[in-house]
CSV table of C-alpha atoms in Angstrom, one decimal:
chain,number,residue,atom,x,y,z
S,553,MET,CA,-0.1,0.0,0.1
S,554,LYS,CA,2.8,2.6,0.8
S,555,VAL,CA,4.5,2.0,-2.6
S,556,PHE,CA,1.1,2.6,-4.3
S,557,MET,CA,0.5,5.8,-2.4
S,558,MET,CA,3.9,7.1,-3.0
S,559,GLN,CA,3.5,6.6,-6.7
S,560,ALA,CA,0.1,8.0,-6.8
S,561,LYS,CA,1.1,11.1,-5.2
S,562,ALA,CA,4.1,11.3,-7.4
S,563,ILE,CA,2.1,11.3,-10.6
S,564,ALA,CA,-0.6,13.6,-9.2
S,565,ASP,CA,1.5,16.5,-10.1
S,566,GLU,CA,1.1,18.1,-13.5
S,567,THR,CA,5.0,18.7,-13.8
S,568,ARG,CA,6.0,15.3,-12.7
S,569,ALA,CA,3.4,13.8,-15.2
S,570,ARG,CA,5.1,15.9,-17.9
S,571,ILE,CA,8.6,14.5,-16.9
S,572,LEU,CA,7.5,11.0,-17.0
S,573,LEU,CA,6.1,11.5,-20.6
S,574,LEU,CA,9.2,13.1,-21.7
S,575,LEU,CA,11.2,10.3,-20.1
S,576,ALA,CA,9.1,7.9,-22.1
S,577,GLU,CA,10.7,9.2,-25.2
S,578,GLU,CA,14.3,8.9,-23.9
S,579,GLU,CA,16.8,9.3,-21.2
S,580,LEU,CA,17.4,12.9,-20.3
S,581,CYS,CA,20.1,14.8,-18.3
S,582,LEU,CA,18.9,17.3,-15.5
S,583,CYS,CA,19.8,20.2,-17.6
S,584,GLN,CA,17.7,19.1,-20.5
S,585,LEU,CA,14.8,18.6,-18.2
S,586,ILE,CA,15.5,22.2,-16.7
S,587,ALA,CA,15.4,23.6,-20.3
S,588,LEU,CA,12.2,21.7,-21.5
S,589,LEU,CA,10.3,22.6,-18.3
S,590,ASP,CA,11.5,26.3,-17.8
S,591,LEU,CA,11.6,25.8,-14.2
S,592,ALA,CA,14.4,26.6,-11.6
S,593,PRO,CA,17.1,23.8,-11.2
S,594,SER,CA,16.0,23.4,-7.6
S,595,THR,CA,12.4,23.0,-8.6
S,596,VAL,CA,13.3,20.4,-11.2
S,597,SER,CA,15.6,18.6,-8.8
S,598,ARG,CA,13.0,18.2,-6.1
S,599,HIS,CA,10.6,16.7,-8.7
S,600,MET,CA,13.2,14.3,-9.7
S,601,SER,CA,13.9,13.3,-6.2
S,602,ILE,CA,10.1,12.6,-5.7
S,603,LEU,CA,10.0,10.3,-8.9
S,604,VAL,CA,13.1,8.5,-8.0
S,605,GLN,CA,12.0,7.9,-4.3
S,606,ALA,CA,8.6,6.5,-5.8
S,607,ASP,CA,10.5,4.1,-8.0
S,608,LEU,CA,9.0,5.7,-11.1
S,609,VAL,CA,12.4,7.0,-12.4
S,610,LEU,CA,16.0,5.7,-12.4
S,611,SER,CA,18.9,8.0,-12.2
S,612,ARG,CA,22.7,7.7,-13.0
S,613,LYS,CA,25.6,10.1,-12.8
S,614,GLU,CA,28.0,10.6,-15.7
S,615,GLY,CA,30.7,13.0,-15.0
S,616,ARG,CA,28.9,16.3,-14.0
S,617,TRP,CA,25.7,15.1,-15.5
S,618,LYS,CA,22.9,13.5,-13.9
S,619,PHE,CA,20.6,11.5,-16.1
S,620,TYR,CA,17.3,10.2,-15.6
S,621,ARG,CA,15.3,7.4,-17.4
S,622,LEU,CA,12.3,5.2,-17.0
S,623,PRO,CA,12.8,1.8,-15.3
S,624,ASP,CA,12.8,-1.2,-17.7
S,625,LYS,CA,9.3,-2.6,-17.9
S,626,ARG,CA,8.2,-5.7,-16.2
S,627,PRO,CA,4.9,-7.3,-16.8
S,628,ASP,CA,3.8,-7.4,-13.1
S,629,ASP,CA,5.1,-3.9,-12.2
S,630,LEU,CA,2.8,-1.4,-10.8
S,631,ALA,CA,4.9,1.5,-12.0
S,632,ALA,CA,4.7,0.3,-15.5
S,633,GLU,CA,0.8,0.2,-15.3
S,634,LEU,CA,0.8,3.7,-13.9
S,635,LEU,CA,3.3,5.1,-16.5
S,636,HIS,CA,1.1,3.6,-19.3
S,637,TRP,CA,-2.0,5.0,-17.8
S,638,VAL,CA,-0.4,8.5,-17.7
S,639,SER,CA,0.6,8.2,-21.3
S,640,ARG,CA,-2.7,7.1,-22.5
S,641,SER,CA,-4.6,9.7,-20.4
S,642,LEU,CA,-2.5,12.7,-21.4
S,643,LYS,CA,-1.2,11.9,-24.9
S,644,SER,CA,-3.5,14.5,-26.6
S,645,ALA,CA,-3.1,17.3,-23.8
S,646,ASP,CA,-1.9,20.5,-25.5
S,647,ILE,CA,1.1,20.8,-23.0
S,648,VAL,CA,2.2,17.3,-23.7
S,649,LYS,CA,2.4,18.1,-27.5
S,650,LYS,CA,4.1,21.3,-26.8
S,651,ASP,CA,6.6,19.4,-24.7
S,652,LYS,CA,7.3,16.8,-27.4
S,653,LYS,CA,8.1,19.6,-29.9
S,654,GLN,CA,10.3,21.3,-27.3
S,655,LEU,CA,12.1,18.0,-26.8
S,656,VAL,CA,13.2,17.8,-30.3
S,657,ARG,CA,14.8,21.3,-30.0
S,658,VAL,CA,16.4,20.6,-26.6
S,659,LEU,CA,17.9,17.3,-28.1
S,660,LYS,CA,19.7,19.3,-30.8
S,661,GLN,CA,21.4,21.6,-28.1
S,662,ASP,CA,24.8,20.6,-26.7
S,663,LYS,CA,24.4,19.3,-23.3
S,664,LYS,CA,27.6,21.1,-22.1
S,665,GLU,CA,26.2,24.4,-23.1
S,666,LEU,CA,23.0,23.6,-21.4
S,667,CYS,CA,24.8,22.2,-18.2
S,668,ASP,CA,26.8,25.6,-18.2
S,669,ARG,CA,23.5,27.8,-18.5
S,670,TYR,CA,21.4,25.9,-16.1
S,671,CYS,CA,23.0,23.9,-13.4
S,672,CYS,CA,26.8,23.4,-13.2
């Protein structure tokens, strides 16, 4: 019950739902997420911490960059079911469509430049 409640609370926030949908596209570094969401680094870091604690997102460090991705799907995994539900429920939302267009632009930018600009 505790895991379910943590995950439900984590996806109940619009920004975190958007992050999950962005990460469904591919692994992203913190700087890319900051640029995509246009939020303060500390705000994005806090959202990521909540998603990691809820086991909805995995993180790894590579040099000065911190990367986030969705966990590998397992058939009996509640997190996978929640992520599928979020994706299916929000795929036609205007903000999600805007995020996907913005993702294409951000992925073309140099990670080092983004990192220098936003967080490190």
